[in-house]
Short mmCIF file of C-alpha atoms in Angstrom, two decimals:
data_model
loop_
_atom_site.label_atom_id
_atom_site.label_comp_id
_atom_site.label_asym_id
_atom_site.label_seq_id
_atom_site.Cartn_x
_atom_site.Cartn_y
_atom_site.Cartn_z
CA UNK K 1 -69.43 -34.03 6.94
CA UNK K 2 -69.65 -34.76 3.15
CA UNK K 3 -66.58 -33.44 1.11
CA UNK K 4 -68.04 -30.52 -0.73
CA UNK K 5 -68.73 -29.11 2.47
CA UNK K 6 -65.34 -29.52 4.08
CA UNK K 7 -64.28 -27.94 1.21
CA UNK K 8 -66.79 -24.91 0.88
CA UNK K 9 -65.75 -24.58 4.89
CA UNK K 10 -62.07 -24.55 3.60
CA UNK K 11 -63.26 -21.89 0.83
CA UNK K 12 -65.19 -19.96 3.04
CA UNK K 13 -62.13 -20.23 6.07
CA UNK K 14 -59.70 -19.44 3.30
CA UNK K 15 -61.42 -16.31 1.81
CA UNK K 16 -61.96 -14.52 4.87
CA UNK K 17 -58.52 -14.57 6.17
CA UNK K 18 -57.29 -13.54 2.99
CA UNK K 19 -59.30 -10.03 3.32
CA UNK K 20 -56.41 -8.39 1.02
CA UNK K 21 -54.49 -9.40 -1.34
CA UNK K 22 -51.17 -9.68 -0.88
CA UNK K 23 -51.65 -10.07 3.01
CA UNK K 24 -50.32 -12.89 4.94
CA UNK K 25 -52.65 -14.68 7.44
CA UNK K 26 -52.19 -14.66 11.16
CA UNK K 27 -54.42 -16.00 14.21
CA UNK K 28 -55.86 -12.72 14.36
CA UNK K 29 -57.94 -12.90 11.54
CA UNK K 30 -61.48 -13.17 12.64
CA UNK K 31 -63.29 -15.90 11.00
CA UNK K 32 -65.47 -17.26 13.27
CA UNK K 33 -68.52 -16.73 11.69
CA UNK K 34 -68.10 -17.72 8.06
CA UNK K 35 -67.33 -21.25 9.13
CA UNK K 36 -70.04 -24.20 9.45
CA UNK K 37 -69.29 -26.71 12.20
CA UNK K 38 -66.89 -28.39 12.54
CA UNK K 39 -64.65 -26.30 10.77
CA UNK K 40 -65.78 -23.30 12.62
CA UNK K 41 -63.34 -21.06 13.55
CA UNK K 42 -64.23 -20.76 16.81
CA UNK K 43 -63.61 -24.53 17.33
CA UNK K 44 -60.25 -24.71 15.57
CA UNK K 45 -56.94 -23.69 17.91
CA UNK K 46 -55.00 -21.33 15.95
CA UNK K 47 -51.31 -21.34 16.65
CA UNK K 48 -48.22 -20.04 14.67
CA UNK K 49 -45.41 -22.30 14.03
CA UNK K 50 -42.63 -21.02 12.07
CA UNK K 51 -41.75 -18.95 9.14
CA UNK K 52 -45.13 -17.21 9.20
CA UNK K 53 -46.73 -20.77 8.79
CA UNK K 54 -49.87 -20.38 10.87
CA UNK K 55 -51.61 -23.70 12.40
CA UNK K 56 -55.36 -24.37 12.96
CA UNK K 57 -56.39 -27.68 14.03
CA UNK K 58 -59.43 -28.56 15.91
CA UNK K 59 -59.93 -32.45 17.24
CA UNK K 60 -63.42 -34.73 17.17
CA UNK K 61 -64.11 -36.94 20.06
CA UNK K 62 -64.06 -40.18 17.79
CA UNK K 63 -60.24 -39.25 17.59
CA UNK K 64 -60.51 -37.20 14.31
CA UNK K 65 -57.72 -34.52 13.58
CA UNK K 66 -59.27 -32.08 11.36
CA UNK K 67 -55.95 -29.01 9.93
CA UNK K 68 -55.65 -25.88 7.78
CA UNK K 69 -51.88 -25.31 7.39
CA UNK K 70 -51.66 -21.57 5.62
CA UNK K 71 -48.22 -20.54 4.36
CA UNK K 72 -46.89 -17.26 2.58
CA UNK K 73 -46.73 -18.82 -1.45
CA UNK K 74 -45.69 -17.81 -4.61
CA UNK K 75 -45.03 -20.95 -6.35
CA UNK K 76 -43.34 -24.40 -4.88
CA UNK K 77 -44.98 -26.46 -2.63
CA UNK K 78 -45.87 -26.14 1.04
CA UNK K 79 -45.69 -29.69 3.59
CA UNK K 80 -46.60 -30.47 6.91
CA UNK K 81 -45.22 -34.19 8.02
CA UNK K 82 -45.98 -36.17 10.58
CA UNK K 83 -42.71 -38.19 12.35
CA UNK K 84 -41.81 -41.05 14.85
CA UNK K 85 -38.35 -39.23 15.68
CA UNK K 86 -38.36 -35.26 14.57
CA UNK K 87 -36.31 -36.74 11.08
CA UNK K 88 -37.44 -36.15 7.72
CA UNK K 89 -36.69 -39.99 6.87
CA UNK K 90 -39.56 -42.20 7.60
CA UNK K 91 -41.96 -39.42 8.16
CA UNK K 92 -45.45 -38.91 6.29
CA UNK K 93 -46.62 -35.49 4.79
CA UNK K 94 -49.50 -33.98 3.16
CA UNK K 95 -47.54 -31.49 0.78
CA UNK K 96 -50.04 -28.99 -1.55
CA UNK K 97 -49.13 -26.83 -4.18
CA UNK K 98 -50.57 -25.31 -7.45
CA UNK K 99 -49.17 -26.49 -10.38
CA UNK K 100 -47.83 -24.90 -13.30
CA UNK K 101 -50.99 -24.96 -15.10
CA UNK K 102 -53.24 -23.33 -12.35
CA UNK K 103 -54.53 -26.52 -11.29
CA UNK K 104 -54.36 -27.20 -6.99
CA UNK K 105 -52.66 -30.59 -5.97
CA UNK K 106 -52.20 -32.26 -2.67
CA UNK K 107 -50.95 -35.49 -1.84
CA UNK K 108 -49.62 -37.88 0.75
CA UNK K 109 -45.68 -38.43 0.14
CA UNK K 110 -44.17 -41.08 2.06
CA UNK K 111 -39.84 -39.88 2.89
CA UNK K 112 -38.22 -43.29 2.30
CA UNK K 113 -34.72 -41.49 2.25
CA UNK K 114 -33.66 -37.72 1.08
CA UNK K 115 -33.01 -38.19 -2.43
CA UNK K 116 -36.49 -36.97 -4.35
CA UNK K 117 -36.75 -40.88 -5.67
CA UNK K 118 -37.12 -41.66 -2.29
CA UNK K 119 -39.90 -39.49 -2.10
CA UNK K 120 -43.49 -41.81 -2.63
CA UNK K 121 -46.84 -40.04 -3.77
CA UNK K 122 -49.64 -41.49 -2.51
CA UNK K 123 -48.17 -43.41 0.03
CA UNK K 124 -47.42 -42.98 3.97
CA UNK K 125 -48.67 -43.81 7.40
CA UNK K 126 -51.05 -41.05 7.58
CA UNK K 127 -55.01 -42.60 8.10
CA UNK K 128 -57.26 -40.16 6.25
CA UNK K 129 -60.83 -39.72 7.11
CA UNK K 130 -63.39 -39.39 4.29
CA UNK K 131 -63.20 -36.00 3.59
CA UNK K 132 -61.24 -35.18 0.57
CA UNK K 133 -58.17 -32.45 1.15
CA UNK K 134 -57.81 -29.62 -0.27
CA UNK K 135 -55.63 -26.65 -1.35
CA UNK K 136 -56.50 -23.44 -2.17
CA UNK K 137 -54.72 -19.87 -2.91
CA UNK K 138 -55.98 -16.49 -1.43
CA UNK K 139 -54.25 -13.30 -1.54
CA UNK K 140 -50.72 -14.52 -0.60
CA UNK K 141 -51.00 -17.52 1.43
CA UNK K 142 -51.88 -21.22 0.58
CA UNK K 143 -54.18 -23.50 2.58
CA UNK K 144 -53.39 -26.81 2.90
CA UNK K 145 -56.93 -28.66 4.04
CA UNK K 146 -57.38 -32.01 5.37
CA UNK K 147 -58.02 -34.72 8.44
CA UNK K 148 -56.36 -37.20 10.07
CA UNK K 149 -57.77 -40.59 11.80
CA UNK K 150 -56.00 -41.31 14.51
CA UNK K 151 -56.65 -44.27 17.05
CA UNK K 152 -56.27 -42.39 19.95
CA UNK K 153 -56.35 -39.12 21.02
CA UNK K 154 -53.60 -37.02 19.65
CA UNK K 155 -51.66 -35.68 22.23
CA UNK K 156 -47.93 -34.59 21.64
CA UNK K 157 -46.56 -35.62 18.24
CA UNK K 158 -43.04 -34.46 16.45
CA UNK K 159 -44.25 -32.10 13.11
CA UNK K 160 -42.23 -31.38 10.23
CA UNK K 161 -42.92 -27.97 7.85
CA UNK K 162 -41.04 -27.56 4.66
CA UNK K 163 -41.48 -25.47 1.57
CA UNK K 164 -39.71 -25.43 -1.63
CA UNK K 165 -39.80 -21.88 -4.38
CA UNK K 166 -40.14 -24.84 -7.44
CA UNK K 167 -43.11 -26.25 -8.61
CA UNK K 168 -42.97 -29.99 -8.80
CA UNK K 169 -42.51 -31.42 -11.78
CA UNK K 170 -45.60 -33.79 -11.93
CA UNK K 171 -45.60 -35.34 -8.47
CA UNK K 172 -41.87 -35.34 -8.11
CA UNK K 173 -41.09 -33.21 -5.20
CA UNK K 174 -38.36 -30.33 -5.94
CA UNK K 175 -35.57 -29.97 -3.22
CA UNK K 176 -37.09 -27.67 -0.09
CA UNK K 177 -35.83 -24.35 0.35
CA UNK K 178 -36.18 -24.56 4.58
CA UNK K 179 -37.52 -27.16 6.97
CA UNK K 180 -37.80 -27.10 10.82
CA UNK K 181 -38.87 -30.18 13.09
CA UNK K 182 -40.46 -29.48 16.12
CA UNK K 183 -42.32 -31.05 19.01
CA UNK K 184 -46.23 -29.80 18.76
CA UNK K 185 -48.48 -30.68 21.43
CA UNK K 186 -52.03 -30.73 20.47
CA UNK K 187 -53.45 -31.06 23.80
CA UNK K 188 -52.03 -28.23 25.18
CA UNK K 189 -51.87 -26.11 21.89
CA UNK K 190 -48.35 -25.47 22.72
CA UNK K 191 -44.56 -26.66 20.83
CA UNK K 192 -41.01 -26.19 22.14
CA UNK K 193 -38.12 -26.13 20.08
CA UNK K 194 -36.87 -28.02 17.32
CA UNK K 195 -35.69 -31.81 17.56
CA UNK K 196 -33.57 -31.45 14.50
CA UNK K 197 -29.79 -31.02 15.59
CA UNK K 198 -28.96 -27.56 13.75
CA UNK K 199 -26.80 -26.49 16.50
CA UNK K 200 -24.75 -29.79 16.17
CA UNK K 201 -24.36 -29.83 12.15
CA UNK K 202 -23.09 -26.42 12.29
CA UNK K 203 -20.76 -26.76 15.09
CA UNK K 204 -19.36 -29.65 13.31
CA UNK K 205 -19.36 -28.40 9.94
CA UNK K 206 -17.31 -25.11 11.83
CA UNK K 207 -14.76 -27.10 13.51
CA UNK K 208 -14.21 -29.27 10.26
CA UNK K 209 -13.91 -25.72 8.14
CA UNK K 210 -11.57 -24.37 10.99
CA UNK K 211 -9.62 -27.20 11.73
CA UNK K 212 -9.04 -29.39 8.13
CA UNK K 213 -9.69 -26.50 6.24
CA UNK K 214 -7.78 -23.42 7.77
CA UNK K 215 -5.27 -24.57 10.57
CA UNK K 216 -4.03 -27.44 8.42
CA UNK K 217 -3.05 -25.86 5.19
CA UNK K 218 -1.36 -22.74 6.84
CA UNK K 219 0.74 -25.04 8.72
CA UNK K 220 1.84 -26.75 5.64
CA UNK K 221 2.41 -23.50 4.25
CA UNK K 222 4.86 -22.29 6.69
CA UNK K 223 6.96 -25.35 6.48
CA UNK K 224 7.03 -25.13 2.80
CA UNK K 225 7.66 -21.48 1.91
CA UNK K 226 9.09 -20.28 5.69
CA UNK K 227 12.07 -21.58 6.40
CA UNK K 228 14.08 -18.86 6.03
CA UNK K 229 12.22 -17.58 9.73
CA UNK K 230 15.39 -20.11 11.23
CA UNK K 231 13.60 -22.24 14.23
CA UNK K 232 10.72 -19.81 13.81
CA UNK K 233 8.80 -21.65 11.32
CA UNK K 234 9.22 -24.86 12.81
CA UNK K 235 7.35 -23.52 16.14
CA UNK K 236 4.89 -22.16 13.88
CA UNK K 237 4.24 -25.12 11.86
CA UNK K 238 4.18 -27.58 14.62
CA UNK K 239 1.55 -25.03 16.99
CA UNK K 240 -0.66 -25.16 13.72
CA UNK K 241 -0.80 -28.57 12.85
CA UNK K 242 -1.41 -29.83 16.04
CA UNK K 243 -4.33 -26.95 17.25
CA UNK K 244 -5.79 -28.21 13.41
CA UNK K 245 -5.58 -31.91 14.23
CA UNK K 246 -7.25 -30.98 17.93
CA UNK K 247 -9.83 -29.07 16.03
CA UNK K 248 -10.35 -31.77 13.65
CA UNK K 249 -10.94 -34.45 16.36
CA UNK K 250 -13.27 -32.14 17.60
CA UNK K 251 -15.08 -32.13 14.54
CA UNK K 252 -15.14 -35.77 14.10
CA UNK K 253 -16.93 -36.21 17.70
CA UNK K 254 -19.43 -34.02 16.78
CA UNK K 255 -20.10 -35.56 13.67
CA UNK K 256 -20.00 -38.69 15.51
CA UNK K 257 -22.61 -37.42 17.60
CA UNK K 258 -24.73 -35.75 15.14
CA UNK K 259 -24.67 -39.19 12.94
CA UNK K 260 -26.19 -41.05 16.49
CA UNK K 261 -29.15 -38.77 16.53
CA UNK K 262 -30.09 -38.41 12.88
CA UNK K 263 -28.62 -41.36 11.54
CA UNK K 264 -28.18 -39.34 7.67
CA UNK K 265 -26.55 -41.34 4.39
CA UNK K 266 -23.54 -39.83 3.96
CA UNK K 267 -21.26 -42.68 4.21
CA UNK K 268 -18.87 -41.56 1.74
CA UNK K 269 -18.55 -38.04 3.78
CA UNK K 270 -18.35 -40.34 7.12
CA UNK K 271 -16.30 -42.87 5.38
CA UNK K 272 -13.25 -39.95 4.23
CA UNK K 273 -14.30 -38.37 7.65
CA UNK K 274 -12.35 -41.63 9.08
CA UNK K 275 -9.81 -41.93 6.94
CA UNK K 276 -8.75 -38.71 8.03
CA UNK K 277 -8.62 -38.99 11.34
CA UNK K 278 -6.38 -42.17 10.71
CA UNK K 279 -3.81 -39.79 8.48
CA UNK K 280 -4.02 -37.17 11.66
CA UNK K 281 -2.79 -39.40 14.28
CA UNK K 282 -0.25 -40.90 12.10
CA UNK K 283 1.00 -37.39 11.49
CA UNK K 284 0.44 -37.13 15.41
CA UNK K 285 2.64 -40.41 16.24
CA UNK K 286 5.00 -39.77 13.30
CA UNK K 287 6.57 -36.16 15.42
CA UNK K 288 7.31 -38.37 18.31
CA UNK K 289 9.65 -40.89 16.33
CA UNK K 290 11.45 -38.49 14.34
CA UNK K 291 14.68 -38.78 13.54
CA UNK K 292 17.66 -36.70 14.11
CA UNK K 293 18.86 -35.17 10.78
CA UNK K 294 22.06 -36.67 10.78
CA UNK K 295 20.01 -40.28 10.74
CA UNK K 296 19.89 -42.68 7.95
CA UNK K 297 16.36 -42.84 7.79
CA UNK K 298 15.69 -39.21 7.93
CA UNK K 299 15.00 -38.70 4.06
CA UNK K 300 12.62 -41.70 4.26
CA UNK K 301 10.92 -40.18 7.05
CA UNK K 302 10.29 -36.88 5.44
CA UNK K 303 8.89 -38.63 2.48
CA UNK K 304 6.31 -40.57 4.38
CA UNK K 305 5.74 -37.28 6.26
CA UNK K 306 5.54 -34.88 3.39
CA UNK K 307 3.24 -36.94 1.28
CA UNK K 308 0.83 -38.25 4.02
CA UNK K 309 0.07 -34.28 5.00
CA UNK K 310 -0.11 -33.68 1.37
CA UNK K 311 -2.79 -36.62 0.91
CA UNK K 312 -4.57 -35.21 4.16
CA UNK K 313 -5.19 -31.80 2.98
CA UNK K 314 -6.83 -33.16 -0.20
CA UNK K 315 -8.96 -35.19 0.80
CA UNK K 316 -10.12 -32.74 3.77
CA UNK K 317 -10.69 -30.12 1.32
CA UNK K 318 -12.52 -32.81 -0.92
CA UNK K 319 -15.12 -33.62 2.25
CA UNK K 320 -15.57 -30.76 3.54
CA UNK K 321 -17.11 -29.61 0.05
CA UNK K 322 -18.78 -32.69 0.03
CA UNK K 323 -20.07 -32.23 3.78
CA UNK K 324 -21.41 -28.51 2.59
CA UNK K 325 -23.25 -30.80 0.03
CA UNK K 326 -24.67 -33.45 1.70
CA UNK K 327 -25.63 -31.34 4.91
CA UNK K 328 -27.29 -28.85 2.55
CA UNK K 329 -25.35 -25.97 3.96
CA UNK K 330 -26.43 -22.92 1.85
CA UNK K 331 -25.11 -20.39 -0.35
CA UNK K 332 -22.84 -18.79 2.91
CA UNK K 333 -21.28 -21.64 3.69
CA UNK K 334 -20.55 -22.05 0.46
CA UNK K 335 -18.99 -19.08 -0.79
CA UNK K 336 -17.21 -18.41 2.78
CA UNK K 337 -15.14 -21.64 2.11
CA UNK K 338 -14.88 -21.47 -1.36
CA UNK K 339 -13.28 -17.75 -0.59
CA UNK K 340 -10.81 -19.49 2.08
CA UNK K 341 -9.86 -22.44 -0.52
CA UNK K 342 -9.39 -19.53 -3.14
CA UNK K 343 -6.68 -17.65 -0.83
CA UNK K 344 -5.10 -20.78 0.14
CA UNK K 345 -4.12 -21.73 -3.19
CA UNK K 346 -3.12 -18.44 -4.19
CA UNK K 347 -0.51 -18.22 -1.59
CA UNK K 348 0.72 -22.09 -2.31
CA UNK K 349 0.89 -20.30 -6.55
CA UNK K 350 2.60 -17.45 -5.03
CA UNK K 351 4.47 -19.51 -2.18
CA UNK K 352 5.97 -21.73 -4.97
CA UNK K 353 6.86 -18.69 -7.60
CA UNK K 354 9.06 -17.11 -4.38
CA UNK K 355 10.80 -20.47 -3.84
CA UNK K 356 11.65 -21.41 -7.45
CA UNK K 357 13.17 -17.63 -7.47
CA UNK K 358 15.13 -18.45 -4.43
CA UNK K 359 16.16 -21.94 -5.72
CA UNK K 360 17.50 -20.56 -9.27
CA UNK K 361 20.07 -17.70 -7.27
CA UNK K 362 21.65 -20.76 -5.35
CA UNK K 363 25.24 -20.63 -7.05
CA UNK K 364 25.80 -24.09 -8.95
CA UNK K 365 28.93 -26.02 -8.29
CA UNK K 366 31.20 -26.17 -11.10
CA UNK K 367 32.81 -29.15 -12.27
CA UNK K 368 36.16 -30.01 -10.25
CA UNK K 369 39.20 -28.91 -11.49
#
């Protein structure tokens, strides 16, 4: 099929879906005969994926993948990609969008890493056939247009779908708004869940928050400001520093875990990640050699022990901002810690303004007669 006509089929495939504007497309939308073969609607499988993304796709004998990704769009771009593993790095995407000046663009990017340098136009792993792509805009949706050569026939194969609100800025991707990775079987017409490890990334970004970021610092707090409460605070400081170092190991196997199956850049997250750990277990050991009051060495002791809990708690809160960063957490995440960091450090203001009061009524000992 020449090019014109793949993209008068697109047109034509495009147009009648759209039927009003402002409606999204869905498989329902009966199309089958404004289509020429082979981009007939009655050929293509029509499946939808996620986010109101709807899939057609329709396969040649000589191996040929032929696709119409539609989307809901506004303005940004819309991707499909095409990966070895279910990760964004490595994979291959066609990504369309219309640009600022009305004009429709779509183009192979190549995901060396996650940084938008990383992200190459025009390159990828992706074998085109001779029919150009295309994008178009109707009603609300965009259709992304194009085929794949493949060398065999294309059976199950782990898809990526992104979209970002911002146009690019020539063919410099913006940062996506969502993504989802999931295994899509084009034999069967059929995909299960995601391959991505959401589950895990929140779990540990939730026992970091809970454990570093909560549990910690109220423990600190009660041994600073509390200990007036006799053996009271003591109890209370000890139950929440170690439940916050338990919850903190916790955190650090998951993140060991999630690390294993994604494999991200974040070394300087993973790198304070460790160093933390190695302050919480010699804050762990350090309980167990404590000396009595009346010893020599207590003072020293406290030192070590005051200041390595103090360097603990900054750098925790210091990584878990950075984790909410670098795992791309969103606004809630965001504001819910920023909230709990907020609270902490107004009772440490108002924790220290109550103990300088108590510490200027101690009588002062006069001079000796």
């Amino acid at each position: 099929m020449a090019a014109g006509d793949f993209l008068a089929a697109a047109i034509a495939f495009a147009a009648a879906v759209s039927t009003a504007s402002g409606q999204f497309d869905s498989c329902t939308s009966d199309v089958a005969i404004l289509l020429p073969s082979p981009f007939n609607a009655s050929v293509f499988t029509c499946r939808p994926i996620w986010n109101s993304f709807i899939l057609r796709y329709s396969q040649s004998p000589d191996n040929i993948l032929s696709i119409v990704l539609s989307a809901p769009y506004t303005s940004g771009w819309v991707g499909m990609g095409f990966s070895n593993d279910g990760l964004m790095v490595g994979s291959s995407a066609m990504v369309g969008w219309i640009g600022r000046a009305g004009k429709a663009h779509i183009r192979q990017f190549y995901l060396r890493g996650q940084s938008s340098s990383q992200v190459i136009v025009n390159e990828g792993r992706l074998l085109r056939s001779g029919v150009k792509p295309a994008v178009l805009l109707y009603g609300s949706s965009i259709y992304l247009a194009f085929q794949l050569k493949f060398l065999a026939p294309v059976a199950e194969k782990k898809l990526l779908f992104a979209f970002a609100t911002e146009t690019p800025n020539g063919f410099h991707l913006t940062k996506h708004d969502d993504k989802v990775s999931i295994t899509f079987d084009f034999s069967a017409g059929s995909s299960s869940g995601s391959s991505y490890p959401y589950k895990l990334k929140r779990n540990h970004g939730a026992l970091a928050i809970f454990g570093w970021g909560v549990l910690l610092p109220i423990g600190a707090i009660i041994a600073r400001y509390c200990k007036e409460w006799d053996l009271l605070w003591f109890e209370l400081h000890l139950a929440f520093q170690f439940a916050g170092f338990l919850f903190g190991l916790a955190a650090v196997v998951t993140g060991i875990s999630l690390y294993n199956k994604i494999h991200a850049d974040v070394r300087v997250h993973r790198g304070i990640g460790i160093f933390l750990l190695v302050l919480g277990i010699l804050q762990v050991l350090a309980f167990f050699v404590r000396p009595d009051k009346d010893s020599k060495i207590r003072r020293y002791w406290n030192w070590y022990h005051h200041w390595v809990g103090r360097l603990l708690l900054f750098f925790s809160a210091i990584n878990i901002i950075l984790g909410i960063k670098v795992g791309e957490a969103g606004t809630p995440w965001k504001v819910g810690y920023g909230f709990n960091l907020t609270i902490i450090l107004l009772a440490c203001i108002f924790g220290e303004i109550m103990l300088w009061g108590r510490l200027s009524k101690k009588p002062v000992a006069g001079p000796p007669s």
